[in-house]
């Protein structure tokens, strides 16, 4: 096994999730295939990562899945977005309405700040040292 290909992220709505991840975060839409009966196979990933790990955006089906939207990691940071331009990417994300929960901090491993996606899932924006 060479790498993790996809991670499922349960979302409320396909189109609002695509708009956030491609617009606010600058990801690319890799696939959006109709699977019938309102189901779609939607994959996004950070631009320029080739065949790197992507997010499978899966619309919640039923009350149990709907309850997990935004809380898939129990309130912890569950996703880590690496960047080579922390200041530039943070500024672009702020201009797009992304909510950061803290000011940038400098740690031995790099510059980092926690932000939330449109559902409240917590992410680290991280420029490794």
mmCIF file of C-alpha atoms in Angstrom:
data_model
loop_
_atom_site.group_PDB
_atom_site.id
_atom_site.type_symbol
_atom_site.label_atom_id
_atom_site.label_comp_id
_atom_site.label_asym_id
_atom_site.label_seq_id
_atom_site.Cartn_x
_atom_site.Cartn_y
_atom_site.Cartn_z
ATOM 1 C CA UNK A 1 0.000 0.000 0.000
ATOM 2 C CA UNK A 2 1.479 3.314 -1.033
ATOM 3 C CA UNK A 3 -0.847 6.010 0.331
ATOM 4 C CA UNK A 4 -4.316 6.888 1.574
ATOM 5 C CA UNK A 5 -6.298 7.889 -1.509
ATOM 6 C CA UNK A 6 -9.481 9.376 -0.009
ATOM 7 C CA UNK A 7 -10.930 10.432 3.322
ATOM 8 C CA UNK A 8 -14.697 10.735 3.591
ATOM 9 C CA UNK A 9 -16.073 14.009 4.905
ATOM 10 C CA UNK A 10 -19.808 13.961 5.614
ATOM 11 C CA UNK A 11 -21.453 17.193 4.398
ATOM 12 C CA UNK A 12 -24.957 18.688 4.381
ATOM 13 C CA UNK A 13 -25.029 19.523 0.690
ATOM 14 C CA UNK A 14 -22.756 18.641 -2.217
ATOM 15 C CA UNK A 15 -22.843 22.020 -3.956
ATOM 16 C CA UNK A 16 -22.240 24.154 -0.846
ATOM 17 C CA UNK A 17 -19.333 21.876 0.115
ATOM 18 C CA UNK A 18 -17.819 22.069 -3.379
ATOM 19 C CA UNK A 19 -18.162 25.870 -3.327
ATOM 20 C CA UNK A 20 -16.384 26.117 0.035
ATOM 21 C CA UNK A 21 -13.534 23.725 -0.664
ATOM 22 C CA UNK A 22 -12.842 25.023 -4.177
ATOM 23 C CA UNK A 23 -13.574 28.694 -3.467
ATOM 24 C CA UNK A 24 -12.487 29.438 0.092
ATOM 25 C CA UNK A 25 -9.745 26.808 0.380
ATOM 26 C CA UNK A 26 -8.657 26.774 -3.273
ATOM 27 C CA UNK A 27 -8.988 23.013 -3.738
ATOM 28 C CA UNK A 28 -9.687 21.541 -7.151
ATOM 29 C CA UNK A 29 -12.774 19.535 -8.023
ATOM 30 C CA UNK A 30 -11.383 16.197 -9.202
ATOM 31 C CA UNK A 31 -14.625 14.316 -9.809
ATOM 32 C CA UNK A 32 -18.361 14.914 -9.565
ATOM 33 C CA UNK A 33 -20.242 11.874 -10.850
ATOM 34 C CA UNK A 34 -23.976 11.307 -10.522
ATOM 35 C CA UNK A 35 -24.636 7.926 -8.933
ATOM 36 C CA UNK A 36 -28.412 8.101 -9.229
ATOM 37 C CA UNK A 37 -31.138 8.677 -6.643
ATOM 38 C CA UNK A 38 -29.555 11.998 -5.599
ATOM 39 C CA UNK A 39 -26.199 10.442 -4.735
ATOM 40 C CA UNK A 40 -22.941 11.772 -6.193
ATOM 41 C CA UNK A 41 -19.283 10.763 -6.041
ATOM 42 C CA UNK A 42 -17.559 14.091 -5.305
ATOM 43 C CA UNK A 43 -13.802 14.337 -4.789
ATOM 44 C CA UNK A 44 -11.781 17.485 -4.057
ATOM 45 C CA UNK A 45 -8.102 17.868 -3.212
ATOM 46 C CA UNK A 46 -5.595 20.672 -2.742
ATOM 47 C CA UNK A 47 -4.371 22.064 -6.063
ATOM 48 C CA UNK A 48 -1.084 20.775 -7.333
ATOM 49 C CA UNK A 49 -1.040 17.570 -5.303
ATOM 50 C CA UNK A 50 -1.476 15.301 -8.318
ATOM 51 C CA UNK A 51 -2.800 12.017 -7.034
ATOM 52 C CA UNK A 52 -2.356 12.943 -3.363
ATOM 53 C CA UNK A 53 -4.991 12.307 -0.731
ATOM 54 C CA UNK A 54 -8.401 13.754 -1.563
ATOM 55 C CA UNK A 55 -11.638 14.346 0.289
ATOM 56 C CA UNK A 56 -14.692 12.366 -0.712
ATOM 57 C CA UNK A 57 -17.576 14.740 0.023
ATOM 58 C CA UNK A 58 -20.463 12.495 1.041
ATOM 59 C CA UNK A 59 -23.894 14.003 1.653
ATOM 60 C CA UNK A 60 -25.352 12.928 4.984
ATOM 61 C CA UNK A 61 -28.011 10.245 4.705
ATOM 62 C CA UNK A 62 -30.251 9.986 7.733
ATOM 63 C CA UNK A 63 -30.308 11.516 11.181
ATOM 64 C CA UNK A 64 -27.203 9.763 12.513
ATOM 65 C CA UNK A 65 -24.998 10.999 9.678
ATOM 66 C CA UNK A 66 -26.548 14.468 9.788
ATOM 67 C CA UNK A 67 -25.628 14.680 13.489
ATOM 68 C CA UNK A 68 -21.978 13.979 12.613
ATOM 69 C CA UNK A 69 -21.650 16.855 10.128
ATOM 70 C CA UNK A 70 -19.083 19.248 11.589
ATOM 71 C CA UNK A 71 -18.221 16.972 14.488
ATOM 72 C CA UNK A 72 -16.518 14.056 12.798
ATOM 73 C CA UNK A 73 -13.437 14.294 15.008
ATOM 74 C CA UNK A 74 -15.157 15.112 18.296
ATOM 75 C CA UNK A 75 -14.148 18.781 18.313
ATOM 76 C CA UNK A 76 -10.440 18.084 17.782
ATOM 77 C CA UNK A 77 -8.375 19.279 14.851
ATOM 78 C CA UNK A 78 -8.884 16.454 12.408
ATOM 79 C CA UNK A 79 -7.403 17.783 9.182
ATOM 80 C CA UNK A 80 -3.987 19.272 8.450
ATOM 81 C CA UNK A 81 -3.457 21.486 5.422
ATOM 82 C CA UNK A 82 0.223 22.130 4.668
ATOM 83 C CA UNK A 83 1.306 25.271 2.842
ATOM 84 C CA UNK A 84 4.510 26.823 1.592
ATOM 85 C CA UNK A 85 3.055 30.341 1.950
ATOM 86 C CA UNK A 86 1.313 30.586 5.310
ATOM 87 C CA UNK A 87 0.791 34.359 5.268
ATOM 88 C CA UNK A 88 -0.484 34.442 1.689
ATOM 89 C CA UNK A 89 -2.815 31.469 2.053
ATOM 90 C CA UNK A 90 -4.166 32.713 5.389
ATOM 91 C CA UNK A 91 -4.848 36.160 3.907
ATOM 92 C CA UNK A 92 -6.624 34.618 0.896
ATOM 93 C CA UNK A 93 -8.682 32.360 3.155
ATOM 94 C CA UNK A 94 -9.644 35.258 5.469
ATOM 95 C CA UNK A 95 -10.744 37.303 2.435
ATOM 96 C CA UNK A 96 -12.916 34.327 1.378
ATOM 97 C CA UNK A 97 -14.622 34.292 4.787
ATOM 98 C CA UNK A 98 -12.786 31.391 6.431
ATOM 99 C CA UNK A 99 -12.989 31.656 10.226
ATOM 100 C CA UNK A 100 -9.708 31.252 12.084
ATOM 101 C CA UNK A 101 -10.044 30.340 15.759
ATOM 102 C CA UNK A 102 -6.665 31.750 16.769
ATOM 103 C CA UNK A 103 -3.866 34.006 15.664
ATOM 104 C CA UNK A 104 -0.914 32.320 13.952
ATOM 105 C CA UNK A 105 1.596 30.809 16.328
ATOM 106 C CA UNK A 106 5.148 29.654 15.823
ATOM 107 C CA UNK A 107 5.902 26.170 17.079
ATOM 108 C CA UNK A 108 9.077 24.089 16.728
ATOM 109 C CA UNK A 109 7.377 22.187 13.888
ATOM 110 C CA UNK A 110 6.262 25.322 11.997
ATOM 111 C CA UNK A 111 3.767 28.183 11.776
ATOM 112 C CA UNK A 112 0.191 27.110 12.473
ATOM 113 C CA UNK A 113 -3.326 28.409 13.055
ATOM 114 C CA UNK A 114 -6.591 26.522 13.549
ATOM 115 C CA UNK A 115 -9.535 27.317 11.279
ATOM 116 C CA UNK A 116 -12.994 25.876 10.760
ATOM 117 C CA UNK A 117 -14.558 24.672 7.538
ATOM 118 C CA UNK A 118 -18.131 25.659 6.709
ATOM 119 C CA UNK A 119 -19.492 22.926 8.992
ATOM 120 C CA UNK A 120 -17.262 23.564 12.005
ATOM 121 C CA UNK A 121 -14.696 20.816 11.429
ATOM 122 C CA UNK A 122 -11.340 22.015 12.736
ATOM 123 C CA UNK A 123 -8.281 22.197 10.515
ATOM 124 C CA UNK A 124 -4.673 23.273 10.996
ATOM 125 C CA UNK A 125 -3.183 25.536 8.362
ATOM 126 C CA UNK A 126 0.479 24.642 8.769
ATOM 127 C CA UNK A 127 3.697 25.775 7.170
ATOM 128 C CA UNK A 128 6.239 23.189 8.308
ATOM 129 C CA UNK A 129 9.542 24.471 9.719
#
